[in-house]
Amino acid sequence: LADVSHVMGAIKTQSPLPRTFSRGMVQDPSHFDVLVMPNLYGDILSDLCAGLIGGLGVTPSGNIGANGVAIFESVHGTAPDIAGKDLANPTALLLSAVMMLRHMGLHGHAKKIETACFDTIRDEKVLTKDLGGNAKCSEFTADICRRVQDMD
Amino acid sequence: MHTTVMMAALTKALKPILGRHLGNTAKVFGAAVNSQRGKPTYTILHLWPSSVLKGQIIPPPAKYGGRHTVALIPGDGIGPELLNHVRELFRFSCVPVDFEVVHVNSSSTSEDDINNAIMAIRRNGVALKGNIETNHTMPPNHKSRNNLLRTSLDLFANMMHCQSLPGVQTRHKNIDIIIIRENTEGEYSSLEHESVPGVVESLKIITRNNSLRIADYAFKLAREKGRRRVTAVHKANIMKLADGLFLQCCKEVASGYPDIEFDSMIVDNTTMQLVSKPQQFDVMLMPNLYGNVVSNVCAGLVGGPGLVPGANYGRDYAVFETATRNTGKSIANRNIANPTAMLLASCLMLDHLKLHDYANMIRGAILTTMNETRLHTADIGGQGTTSEVVQSIMRIIQSGGPLTTEI
C-alpha cells in the first residue's frame, strides 16, 4: 500500500489498525473515505458499515477482477422466508446494478436510476417492510420507474 | 476446599440476621480464617471473576501488614499520566495498596525490560498497566511487548464489561455486554514466514485445550454473574478447522451448563448486529482477533476508549488495563485524556484484591462525576481536563466520609 500511494501521489493515505477502524467507524464514520484491506478485515468491516447505513437490504457490492471482468451482487442472503411474496427490498440489487452500469461506462443511466431510487427512499411514501413501510416490492419498483420516466 | 464449604454454610446462616452487611462480615471472617491456617495456600472465597478458578491453589498474594503490593507498568503515551492519577487517588483515599513501578522502554530491542516487568508481576501476582507501544517499523522478530507479557504469564482470558453509562450520550442505550476474548493464541501467535519472496504465510493457532479453557471461563463467569446467554463469535464457515474447533469446544462446554443458553454467530453478522441492535447480546465469547475487533466496536458503542476498563486473568496472575489498549500518543501530556477507563480498571483491581469497599467508593464517585456533563473530557464531547475529573472524584470521596487525606 505504501509503495502504491507513493506512485499515485496526491491521495492521502493512512494505515491505522483494524481495531481503530472498527472503533472509529462506530463513533464517527465521516472520518473515513476509501478503505483498502485484506480479506478477513474486509468481511468484518463491510458488514459493520452495512449495519451503519441501514443493513444488508440496501448495500450494493461488486467483485472486480483483471481485464474488466466483474460480478456485481447484493450481499444479503436468499431470504427463503419471503421469496416469491413480492415483499423483498430490491434496493441492494438495484444499486449493485447501478455500480455495474458505472463499470460499463454508462454513467448517465446509472445516475438516473440511482437518483430515482434515492428520491423514492427519501420520500418515505412507498417503502418496503424492512425500511419501515408496508409497500410491495412491485410498488416500490413502479415508483422508481415513474421517477425515471419523469426525469426524461 | 473445606474453607469454601464452611464459608458458604456460614454465609447462609448469617444472611437473615445481617442482611446487606453480610458481605463485609464474610470478608473479615474469610481473611481471619486464612491467616490462622498458617499454610501458604489460599482459596478464593468471594464471587468475582477471578473466583472462577475457585478450588485451585494459587500463589499467596503479595500482602504484608495489611497492605498489598501491585506491579505498575506506566507504558507509553497517556499511560504514565493516568497511572499517576490512579496513585494520587489511592493515596488520597488511603487505599492499602503500594505500587512497585517497572518501566518498559518500547524502543529498546532487548527483552530485559519486559522480562523485569514479568518478574515483578510474578512476584506481586497483580498488575496495573498502561499500553506499551508496538513500533511497526521494528524488524519482525521484535515481538509486541504487551503480547509477550500476556503469553508469558498465560493470561488466557481478557474480560471487558461494556455498559452504557448514564451520564454519557450515545446512539444506542441500555447496552450491557460482557466480552470474553481468548488472550494468548489465535491470530496473535506471531508465527509468520515468507517461504517465497512476496508470499507470506501467517499461522493462526487454535488449540483444543485453550478453547475449552476459555469457554469454561466464560460459562462459569456467566453463571456467577447471573447471565442468561453466551454467544460464540466465529468464522467457522470459512476457517472450518480452526474456528470449527473453537466452536466445537464451546458447544461441548455449553452442554455442561444447561441453565445457560448458548448460540453462535458469524463475526461479520455480529458486527452488523452490534451497530444496529446491540441490546440483543449478553455474554460474548471469541478467539483473539475477533475479540479485538468486537471489543473495540463495543467500546465505541458505549462512548469510546476512554470509558471502558479491561482485565486479563490467568490462573495465577491478573493484569488490569484499559479495555481498548490504546497508547494515545497524540493526546499524551496535554491533560485532556479521559481517566475513567484507567480508574475503573483500578477498581477492578481492587475488587480482585478483595478491597471491595474501596472499589465501590471510587467507582461510585466516578459514576457520579460522569453525570456532570461539564466535566466530560474531549473524547466524549466535553471540554473538561483530566485533572478536573480526578479532583471532582476526590471531592466526592471526601464528602462521603472521614477516610481521606488532605486534597
Coordinates of C-alpha atoms in Angstrom, one line a residue:
Chain A
L1 CA 0.0 0.0 0.0
A2 CA 2.8 2.4 0.9
D3 CA 4.5 1.7 -2.5
V4 CA 1.4 2.3 -4.5
S5 CA 0.4 5.5 -2.7
H6 CA 3.9 6.9 -3.4
V7 CA 3.3 6.4 -7.1
M8 CA -0.3 7.8 -7.0
G9 CA 0.9 10.9 -5.3
A10 CA -1.9 13.2 -4.5
I11 CA -4.1 10.9 -2.5
K12 CA -3.6 11.0 1.3
T13 CA -3.2 7.6 2.9
Q14 CA -3.3 6.4 6.5
S15 CA -2.8 3.0 8.0
P16 CA -4.5 2.6 11.3
L17 CA -5.1 -0.8 12.9
P18 CA -8.3 -2.7 12.3
R19 CA -9.4 -2.1 15.8
T20 CA -9.0 1.7 15.4
F21 CA -11.2 1.4 12.3
S22 CA -13.9 -0.5 14.0
R23 CA -14.0 1.9 16.9
G24 CA -13.7 5.0 14.7
M25 CA -16.5 3.6 12.4
V26 CA -18.8 3.3 15.3
Q27 CA -18.1 6.7 16.8
D28 CA -17.6 8.9 13.7
P29 CA -17.7 7.2 10.3
S30 CA -17.4 10.5 8.5
H31 CA -13.6 10.4 9.1
F32 CA -13.3 7.6 6.6
D33 CA -13.4 7.9 2.8
V34 CA -12.0 4.9 1.0
L35 CA -10.8 1.8 2.9
V36 CA -8.4 -0.9 1.5
M37 CA -7.8 -4.0 3.4
P38 CA -7.2 -7.8 3.2
N39 CA -10.0 -10.3 3.0
L40 CA -10.9 -11.1 6.6
Y41 CA -10.9 -7.4 7.8
G42 CA -12.9 -6.6 4.7
D43 CA -15.5 -9.2 5.5
I44 CA -15.9 -7.9 9.1
L45 CA -15.8 -4.2 8.3
S46 CA -18.0 -4.3 5.3
D47 CA -20.8 -5.9 7.3
L48 CA -20.1 -3.4 10.1
C49 CA -20.5 -0.5 7.7
A50 CA -23.6 -2.1 6.1
G51 CA -25.1 -2.1 9.6
L52 CA -24.3 1.6 10.0
I53 CA -26.2 2.6 6.8
G54 CA -29.3 0.6 7.3
G55 CA -28.4 -3.1 6.8
L56 CA -27.8 -5.6 4.1
G57 CA -31.1 -4.7 2.3
V58 CA -29.6 -1.5 1.0
T59 CA -25.9 -2.4 0.5
P60 CA -24.6 -2.9 -3.1
S61 CA -21.3 -4.6 -3.9
G62 CA -19.1 -5.6 -6.8
N63 CA -16.3 -8.1 -7.3
I64 CA -13.7 -6.8 -9.8
G65 CA -11.2 -8.9 -11.5
A66 CA -8.5 -8.3 -14.1
N67 CA -9.4 -7.2 -17.6
G68 CA -12.7 -5.6 -16.5
V69 CA -14.2 -8.9 -15.6
A70 CA -16.7 -8.2 -12.7
I71 CA -19.6 -9.6 -10.9
F72 CA -22.0 -7.3 -9.0
E73 CA -24.2 -8.6 -6.3
S74 CA -26.1 -7.7 -3.2
V75 CA -24.6 -9.1 -0.1
H76 CA -27.7 -10.2 1.6
G77 CA -28.9 -13.8 1.7
T78 CA -31.5 -15.6 -0.3
A79 CA -34.3 -14.9 2.3
P80 CA -36.3 -18.0 1.5
D81 CA -39.0 -17.0 4.0
I82 CA -40.1 -14.0 1.9
A83 CA -39.2 -15.3 -1.5
G84 CA -41.9 -15.2 -4.1
K85 CA -44.2 -13.0 -2.0
D86 CA -43.4 -9.6 -3.5
L87 CA -42.1 -8.4 -0.1
A88 CA -38.3 -8.1 -0.7
N89 CA -36.4 -4.8 -0.8
P90 CA -34.8 -4.5 -4.3
T91 CA -32.6 -1.6 -3.3
A92 CA -29.4 -3.6 -2.7
L93 CA -29.5 -5.4 -6.1
L94 CA -30.6 -2.3 -7.9
L95 CA -27.7 -0.3 -6.5
S96 CA -25.4 -3.1 -7.4
A97 CA -26.8 -2.9 -11.0
V98 CA -26.0 0.9 -10.9
M99 CA -22.4 0.0 -10.0
M100 CA -22.4 -2.3 -12.9
L101 CA -23.6 0.4 -15.3
R102 CA -20.8 2.7 -14.0
H103 CA -18.3 -0.1 -14.5
M104 CA -19.5 -0.3 -18.1
G105 CA -19.2 3.4 -18.6
L106 CA -23.0 4.1 -18.8
H107 CA -22.8 6.9 -16.2
G108 CA -25.9 8.7 -17.4
H109 CA -28.2 5.8 -17.0
A110 CA -26.5 4.9 -13.7
K111 CA -27.0 8.4 -12.3
K112 CA -30.7 8.5 -13.4
I113 CA -31.6 5.2 -11.7
E114 CA -29.6 6.0 -8.6
T115 CA -31.2 9.4 -8.2
A116 CA -34.7 7.9 -8.7
C117 CA -34.0 5.2 -6.1
F118 CA -32.7 7.6 -3.5
D119 CA -35.6 10.0 -4.1
T120 CA -38.1 7.2 -3.5
I121 CA -36.5 6.2 -0.3
R122 CA -36.1 9.8 0.9
D123 CA -39.8 10.5 0.2
E124 CA -40.8 7.7 2.6
K125 CA -44.2 7.2 0.9
V126 CA -43.6 3.9 -0.7
L127 CA -41.2 1.8 1.4
T128 CA -40.8 -1.9 1.8
K129 CA -41.2 -3.6 5.2
D130 CA -37.6 -3.7 6.2
L131 CA -37.4 0.1 5.7
G132 CA -40.4 0.7 7.9
G133 CA -43.2 0.9 5.3
N134 CA -45.7 -1.6 4.0
A135 CA -45.5 -1.3 0.3
K136 CA -44.9 -4.3 -2.0
C137 CA -41.7 -4.8 -4.0
S138 CA -43.5 -4.1 -7.2
E139 CA -45.0 -0.9 -5.9
F140 CA -41.6 0.3 -4.8
T141 CA -40.1 -0.5 -8.2
A142 CA -43.0 1.1 -10.0
D143 CA -42.4 4.3 -8.1
I144 CA -38.7 4.3 -9.1
C145 CA -39.7 3.7 -12.7
R146 CA -42.2 6.6 -12.6
R147 CA -39.5 8.9 -11.3
V148 CA -37.1 7.8 -14.1
Q149 CA -39.7 8.5 -16.7
D150 CA -40.5 11.9 -15.2
M151 CA -36.8 12.7 -15.5
D152 CA -36.7 12.1 -19.2
Chain B
M1 CA -11.9 -26.6 49.6
H2 CA -13.0 -27.2 53.2
T3 CA -12.8 -23.5 53.9
T4 CA -15.0 -22.7 50.9
V5 CA -17.7 -25.1 52.1
M6 CA -17.5 -23.7 55.7
M7 CA -17.8 -20.1 54.4
A8 CA -20.8 -21.0 52.2
A9 CA -22.5 -22.5 55.2
L10 CA -21.7 -19.6 57.4
T11 CA -22.9 -17.1 54.8
K12 CA -26.2 -19.0 54.5
A13 CA -26.7 -19.0 58.3
L14 CA -25.8 -15.3 58.8
K15 CA -27.8 -13.9 55.9
P16 CA -31.2 -13.5 57.5
I17 CA -29.5 -11.8 60.5
L18 CA -27.1 -9.5 59.0
G19 CA -28.7 -8.9 55.6
R20 CA -26.7 -6.5 53.4
H21 CA -23.9 -6.2 55.9
L22 CA -23.1 -9.8 55.4
G23 CA -20.6 -9.1 52.6
N24 CA -18.2 -7.3 54.9
T25 CA -18.6 -9.8 57.7
A26 CA -17.8 -12.7 55.3
K27 CA -14.7 -10.9 54.1
V28 CA -13.4 -10.3 57.6
F29 CA -14.1 -13.8 58.5
G30 CA -12.5 -15.0 55.3
A31 CA -9.3 -13.2 55.9
A32 CA -9.1 -14.3 59.6
V33 CA -9.7 -17.9 58.7
N34 CA -6.9 -17.9 56.1
S35 CA -4.3 -16.3 58.3
Q36 CA -5.0 -18.7 61.1
R37 CA -4.3 -21.6 58.9
G38 CA -0.6 -20.7 58.7
K39 CA -0.1 -22.6 55.4
P40 CA 0.9 -20.7 52.3
T41 CA -2.1 -21.8 50.3
Y42 CA -5.3 -19.9 49.7
T43 CA -8.7 -20.5 48.2
I44 CA -10.7 -17.6 46.8
L45 CA -13.9 -17.1 48.7
H46 CA -15.7 -14.1 47.2
L47 CA -17.7 -14.1 44.0
W48 CA -15.6 -12.0 41.5
P49 CA -14.3 -13.0 38.0
S50 CA -11.1 -14.4 39.4
S51 CA -13.1 -16.8 41.6
V52 CA -13.9 -18.9 38.6
L53 CA -10.6 -20.5 39.5
K54 CA -12.1 -21.4 42.8
G55 CA -10.8 -24.6 44.3
Q56 CA -7.4 -24.3 42.7
I57 CA -4.3 -23.4 44.7
I58 CA -2.8 -20.1 43.6
P59 CA 0.4 -18.4 44.9
P60 CA -0.1 -16.3 48.1
P61 CA -0.9 -12.6 47.4
A62 CA 1.8 -10.0 48.0
K63 CA 0.3 -8.7 51.2
Y64 CA 2.2 -7.6 54.2
G65 CA 0.9 -5.7 57.2
G66 CA -2.5 -5.5 55.6
R67 CA -1.1 -3.6 52.5
H68 CA -1.0 -5.1 49.1
T69 CA 1.8 -4.6 46.6
V70 CA 0.9 -4.3 43.0
A71 CA 3.2 -4.0 39.9
L72 CA 2.6 -0.8 38.0
I73 CA 3.8 -0.5 34.4
P74 CA 3.3 3.0 33.1
G75 CA 3.8 2.2 29.4
D76 CA 3.7 4.9 26.8
G77 CA 1.5 7.8 25.7
I78 CA -1.2 8.6 28.2
G79 CA -0.4 5.6 30.4
P80 CA 2.1 7.3 32.8
E81 CA -0.1 10.4 33.4
L82 CA -3.2 8.3 34.0
L83 CA -1.5 5.9 36.3
N84 CA -0.1 8.9 38.3
H85 CA -3.7 10.0 38.8
V86 CA -4.5 6.5 40.0
R87 CA -1.7 6.6 42.5
E88 CA -2.8 10.1 43.6
L89 CA -6.4 8.9 44.1
F90 CA -5.3 5.8 46.0
R91 CA -3.1 7.9 48.3
F92 CA -5.9 10.4 48.9
S93 CA -8.4 7.6 49.6
C94 CA -6.0 5.8 51.9
V95 CA -6.2 2.6 49.8
P96 CA -3.9 0.0 51.3
V97 CA -2.1 -0.7 48.0
D98 CA 1.6 0.1 47.3
F99 CA 2.9 0.1 43.8
E100 CA 6.1 -1.3 42.5
V101 CA 6.8 0.7 39.4
V102 CA 8.5 -1.1 36.5
H103 CA 9.4 0.9 33.4
V104 CA 9.4 -0.8 30.0
N105 CA 11.2 1.0 27.2
S106 CA 9.3 0.3 24.0
S107 CA 12.0 1.4 21.6
S108 CA 14.7 -0.9 23.1
T109 CA 15.3 -4.1 21.2
S110 CA 16.4 -6.1 24.2
E111 CA 13.8 -8.0 26.1
D112 CA 15.3 -7.2 29.5
D113 CA 12.8 -4.5 30.4
I114 CA 9.7 -6.6 29.7
N115 CA 11.3 -9.6 31.5
N116 CA 11.8 -7.4 34.5
A117 CA 8.1 -6.4 34.3
I118 CA 7.0 -10.0 34.0
M119 CA 9.2 -10.9 37.0
A120 CA 7.6 -8.1 39.0
I121 CA 4.1 -9.3 38.1
R122 CA 5.1 -12.9 39.1
R123 CA 6.3 -11.5 42.4
N124 CA 3.2 -9.5 43.1
G125 CA 0.5 -11.5 41.4
V126 CA -1.4 -8.4 40.2
A127 CA -0.5 -5.6 37.9
L128 CA -2.0 -2.3 36.6
K129 CA -0.6 -1.2 33.3
G130 CA -0.7 1.3 30.6
N131 CA -0.2 0.2 27.0
I132 CA 3.3 -0.3 25.7
E133 CA 3.7 0.9 22.2
T134 CA 4.5 -1.6 19.5
N135 CA 6.5 0.1 16.8
H136 CA 5.5 -1.3 13.3
T137 CA 8.8 -0.2 11.8
M138 CA 10.8 -2.5 14.1
P139 CA 12.0 -5.8 12.5
P140 CA 9.6 -8.7 12.5
N141 CA 11.5 -10.6 15.3
H142 CA 10.7 -7.7 17.7
K143 CA 7.6 -9.0 19.4
S144 CA 4.8 -6.9 20.8
R145 CA 5.7 -6.3 24.5
N146 CA 2.1 -6.4 25.6
N147 CA 1.6 -9.8 23.8
L148 CA 4.8 -11.1 25.3
L149 CA 3.5 -10.2 28.8
R150 CA 0.2 -11.9 28.2
T151 CA 1.6 -15.1 26.8
S152 CA 4.4 -15.4 29.4
L153 CA 2.0 -15.0 32.3
D154 CA -0.6 -17.1 30.5
L155 CA -3.3 -14.5 31.0
F156 CA -5.7 -16.5 28.9
A157 CA -8.9 -14.6 29.5
N158 CA -9.4 -11.0 28.6
M159 CA -12.7 -9.7 30.1
M160 CA -14.3 -6.5 29.1
H161 CA -17.6 -5.3 30.5
C162 CA -19.3 -2.8 28.3
Q163 CA -22.1 -0.9 29.9
S164 CA -23.9 2.2 28.9
L165 CA -23.0 4.9 31.4
P166 CA -26.0 7.1 32.4
G167 CA -24.2 10.4 32.0
V168 CA -22.8 9.8 28.5
Q169 CA -24.8 10.4 25.4
T170 CA -24.6 7.6 22.9
R171 CA -26.7 6.5 19.9
H172 CA -27.6 3.1 21.5
K173 CA -28.7 2.9 25.1
N174 CA -29.0 0.1 27.6
I175 CA -26.0 -1.8 26.4
D176 CA -24.7 -4.4 28.9
I177 CA -22.3 -6.8 27.2
I178 CA -19.5 -8.9 28.7
I179 CA -16.9 -9.8 26.1
I180 CA -14.6 -12.7 26.8
R181 CA -11.7 -12.9 24.4
E182 CA -9.1 -15.7 24.3
N183 CA -5.9 -13.8 25.0
T184 CA -2.9 -16.0 24.2
E185 CA -3.3 -17.7 20.8
G186 CA -5.3 -17.4 17.6
E187 CA -4.0 -14.9 15.1
Y188 CA -1.7 -13.4 17.7
S189 CA 0.6 -16.3 17.8
S190 CA 3.3 -14.3 16.0
L191 CA 4.1 -17.2 13.7
E192 CA 4.7 -15.9 10.2
H193 CA 7.1 -16.8 7.5
E194 CA 7.9 -15.8 3.9
S195 CA 8.9 -19.0 2.1
V196 CA 8.8 -17.3 -1.3
P197 CA 9.5 -13.6 -1.6
G198 CA 6.3 -11.7 -1.8
V199 CA 4.2 -14.6 -0.3
V200 CA 3.7 -14.5 3.4
E201 CA 2.1 -17.3 5.4
S202 CA 0.7 -16.5 8.8
L203 CA -0.3 -19.2 11.2
K204 CA -3.5 -18.9 13.2
I205 CA -3.2 -21.4 16.1
I206 CA -6.4 -22.7 17.8
T207 CA -5.9 -25.5 20.3
R208 CA -8.5 -27.7 21.9
N209 CA -7.1 -27.0 25.4
N210 CA -7.2 -23.3 25.2
S211 CA -10.6 -23.2 23.6
L212 CA -12.0 -25.5 26.3
R213 CA -10.4 -23.3 28.9
I214 CA -11.7 -20.0 27.7
A215 CA -15.2 -21.5 27.1
D216 CA -15.2 -22.9 30.6
Y217 CA -14.2 -19.5 32.0
A218 CA -17.0 -17.8 30.0
F219 CA -19.7 -20.1 31.2
K220 CA -18.6 -20.0 34.8
L221 CA -18.5 -16.3 34.7
A222 CA -21.9 -16.1 33.1
R223 CA -23.3 -18.4 35.8
E224 CA -21.7 -16.4 38.6
K225 CA -22.9 -13.1 37.3
G226 CA -26.4 -14.4 36.6
R227 CA -26.2 -14.0 32.9
R228 CA -28.6 -16.0 30.7
R229 CA -26.9 -16.3 27.3
V230 CA -23.4 -16.9 25.9
T231 CA -22.8 -16.2 22.2
A232 CA -19.7 -17.6 20.5
V233 CA -18.4 -15.5 17.7
H234 CA -16.6 -17.3 14.9
K235 CA -16.0 -17.6 11.2
A236 CA -16.2 -21.4 11.0
N237 CA -17.9 -21.4 7.6
I238 CA -14.6 -20.3 6.1
M239 CA -12.0 -21.4 8.7
K240 CA -13.6 -24.8 9.1
L241 CA -10.8 -26.4 11.1
A242 CA -9.6 -23.5 13.2
D243 CA -12.8 -21.8 14.1
G244 CA -14.6 -25.1 13.7
L245 CA -12.6 -26.5 16.6
F246 CA -13.2 -23.4 18.7
L247 CA -17.0 -23.7 18.1
Q248 CA -16.9 -27.4 18.8
C249 CA -15.2 -26.8 22.2
C250 CA -17.7 -24.1 23.1
K251 CA -20.6 -26.4 22.3
E252 CA -19.0 -29.2 24.4
V253 CA -18.6 -26.8 27.4
A254 CA -22.1 -25.4 26.9
S255 CA -23.6 -28.9 27.3
G256 CA -22.3 -28.9 30.8
Y257 CA -24.3 -25.7 31.6
P258 CA -27.9 -26.4 30.7
D259 CA -29.1 -23.3 32.6
I260 CA -27.3 -21.0 30.3
E261 CA -28.4 -20.6 26.7
F262 CA -25.7 -21.0 24.1
D263 CA -25.8 -19.7 20.5
S264 CA -23.2 -18.7 17.9
M265 CA -22.9 -16.0 15.3
I266 CA -20.6 -15.4 12.5
V267 CA -18.3 -12.4 13.1
D268 CA -19.4 -10.3 10.2
N269 CA -23.0 -10.6 11.1
T270 CA -22.0 -9.9 14.7
T271 CA -20.5 -6.6 13.9
M272 CA -23.6 -5.6 11.9
Q273 CA -25.9 -6.6 14.7
L274 CA -23.8 -4.8 17.2
V275 CA -24.1 -1.5 15.3
S276 CA -27.8 -1.9 14.8
K277 CA -29.2 -3.8 17.8
P278 CA -26.5 -4.2 20.5
Q279 CA -29.0 -4.8 23.2
Q280 CA -29.5 -8.4 22.0
F281 CA -26.1 -9.5 23.3
D282 CA -25.4 -10.8 26.8
V283 CA -22.1 -12.6 27.1
M284 CA -19.9 -12.9 24.0
L285 CA -17.1 -15.4 23.7
M286 CA -14.5 -15.4 20.9
P287 CA -10.9 -16.0 19.8
N288 CA -8.3 -13.4 19.8
L289 CA -8.7 -11.3 16.6
Y290 CA -12.4 -11.2 16.6
G291 CA -12.2 -10.2 20.2
N292 CA -10.0 -7.3 19.3
V293 CA -12.4 -6.0 16.7
V294 CA -15.6 -6.7 18.6
S295 CA -14.3 -5.2 21.9
N296 CA -13.4 -2.0 20.0
V297 CA -16.8 -1.8 18.4
C298 CA -18.5 -2.2 21.8
A299 CA -16.2 0.4 23.3
G300 CA -17.2 2.8 20.6
L301 CA -20.9 2.0 21.2
V302 CA -20.8 2.9 24.9
G303 CA -18.9 6.1 24.4
G304 CA -15.3 5.5 23.4
P305 CA -12.0 4.1 24.5
G306 CA -11.7 6.4 27.4
L307 CA -14.6 4.8 29.3
V308 CA -14.1 1.1 29.4
P309 CA -11.8 -0.9 31.7
G310 CA -10.4 -4.3 30.8
A311 CA -9.0 -7.2 32.8
N312 CA -6.7 -10.0 31.8
Y313 CA -6.9 -13.1 34.0
G314 CA -4.7 -16.1 34.2
R315 CA -4.6 -19.0 36.6
D316 CA -2.1 -17.3 38.8
Y317 CA -1.9 -13.6 37.7
A318 CA -4.2 -10.8 36.9
V319 CA -3.3 -7.6 34.9
F320 CA -5.7 -4.7 34.6
E321 CA -5.6 -2.0 31.9
T322 CA -7.9 0.0 29.7
A323 CA -10.1 -2.3 27.5
T324 CA -9.0 -1.0 24.1
R325 CA -5.3 -0.8 25.0
N326 CA -4.5 2.5 23.4
T327 CA -1.3 4.4 23.9
G328 CA -3.0 7.7 23.0
K329 CA 0.3 9.3 21.8
S330 CA -1.4 12.3 20.2
I331 CA -3.1 13.3 23.4
A332 CA -0.3 12.5 25.9
N333 CA 0.7 15.1 28.5
R334 CA -1.9 17.5 27.4
N335 CA -4.2 17.0 30.4
I336 CA -7.1 16.0 28.1
A337 CA -7.1 12.3 28.3
N338 CA -10.2 10.6 29.9
P339 CA -9.1 8.9 33.1
T340 CA -12.3 7.0 33.5
A341 CA -11.1 3.8 31.9
M342 CA -7.9 3.6 33.9
L343 CA -9.6 4.5 37.1
L344 CA -12.3 1.9 36.6
A345 CA -9.6 -0.6 35.8
S346 CA -8.0 0.2 39.1
C347 CA -11.4 -0.5 40.7
L348 CA -11.5 -3.9 39.0
M349 CA -8.1 -4.5 40.5
L350 CA -9.3 -3.5 44.0
D351 CA -12.2 -6.0 43.6
H352 CA -9.7 -8.7 42.6
L353 CA -7.7 -7.9 45.8
K354 CA -11.0 -8.1 47.7
L355 CA -10.9 -4.5 48.7
H356 CA -14.5 -4.1 47.7
D357 CA -15.3 -1.1 49.9
Y358 CA -12.6 1.0 48.4
A359 CA -13.6 -0.2 44.9
N360 CA -17.2 0.6 45.3
M361 CA -16.4 4.0 46.9
I362 CA -14.2 5.0 44.0
R363 CA -16.5 3.6 41.4
G364 CA -19.5 5.4 42.8
A365 CA -17.5 8.7 42.8
I366 CA -16.5 8.1 39.1
L367 CA -20.1 7.4 38.0
T368 CA -21.3 10.5 39.9
T369 CA -18.7 12.6 38.1
M370 CA -19.8 11.1 34.8
N371 CA -23.2 12.5 35.3
E372 CA -21.7 16.0 35.3
T373 CA -21.6 17.0 31.6
R374 CA -19.4 20.0 32.4
L375 CA -16.6 17.6 33.4
H376 CA -16.7 15.4 30.3
T377 CA -13.4 15.2 28.6
A378 CA -13.0 15.9 24.8
D379 CA -13.4 12.3 23.7
I380 CA -17.0 12.3 25.0
G381 CA -17.8 15.7 23.7
G382 CA -16.9 17.9 26.6
Q383 CA -14.2 20.3 27.4
G384 CA -13.1 19.2 30.8
T385 CA -9.5 18.3 31.7
T386 CA -8.1 15.1 33.2
S387 CA -7.2 16.9 36.5
E388 CA -10.7 18.4 36.8
V389 CA -12.2 15.0 36.6
V390 CA -9.9 13.5 39.1
Q391 CA -10.4 16.4 41.5
S392 CA -14.1 16.0 41.3
I393 CA -13.8 12.3 42.1
M394 CA -11.6 13.1 45.1
R395 CA -14.1 15.7 46.3
I396 CA -17.0 13.2 46.1
I397 CA -14.9 10.6 48.0
Q398 CA -14.1 13.2 50.7
S399 CA -17.7 14.2 51.1
G400 CA -18.5 10.5 51.6
G401 CA -16.6 10.0 54.8
P402 CA -13.6 10.6 57.0
L403 CA -11.3 8.1 55.3
T404 CA -9.2 10.6 53.2
T405 CA -6.1 12.6 53.5
E406 CA -5.9 16.3 52.5
I407 CA -6.7 17.1 48.9

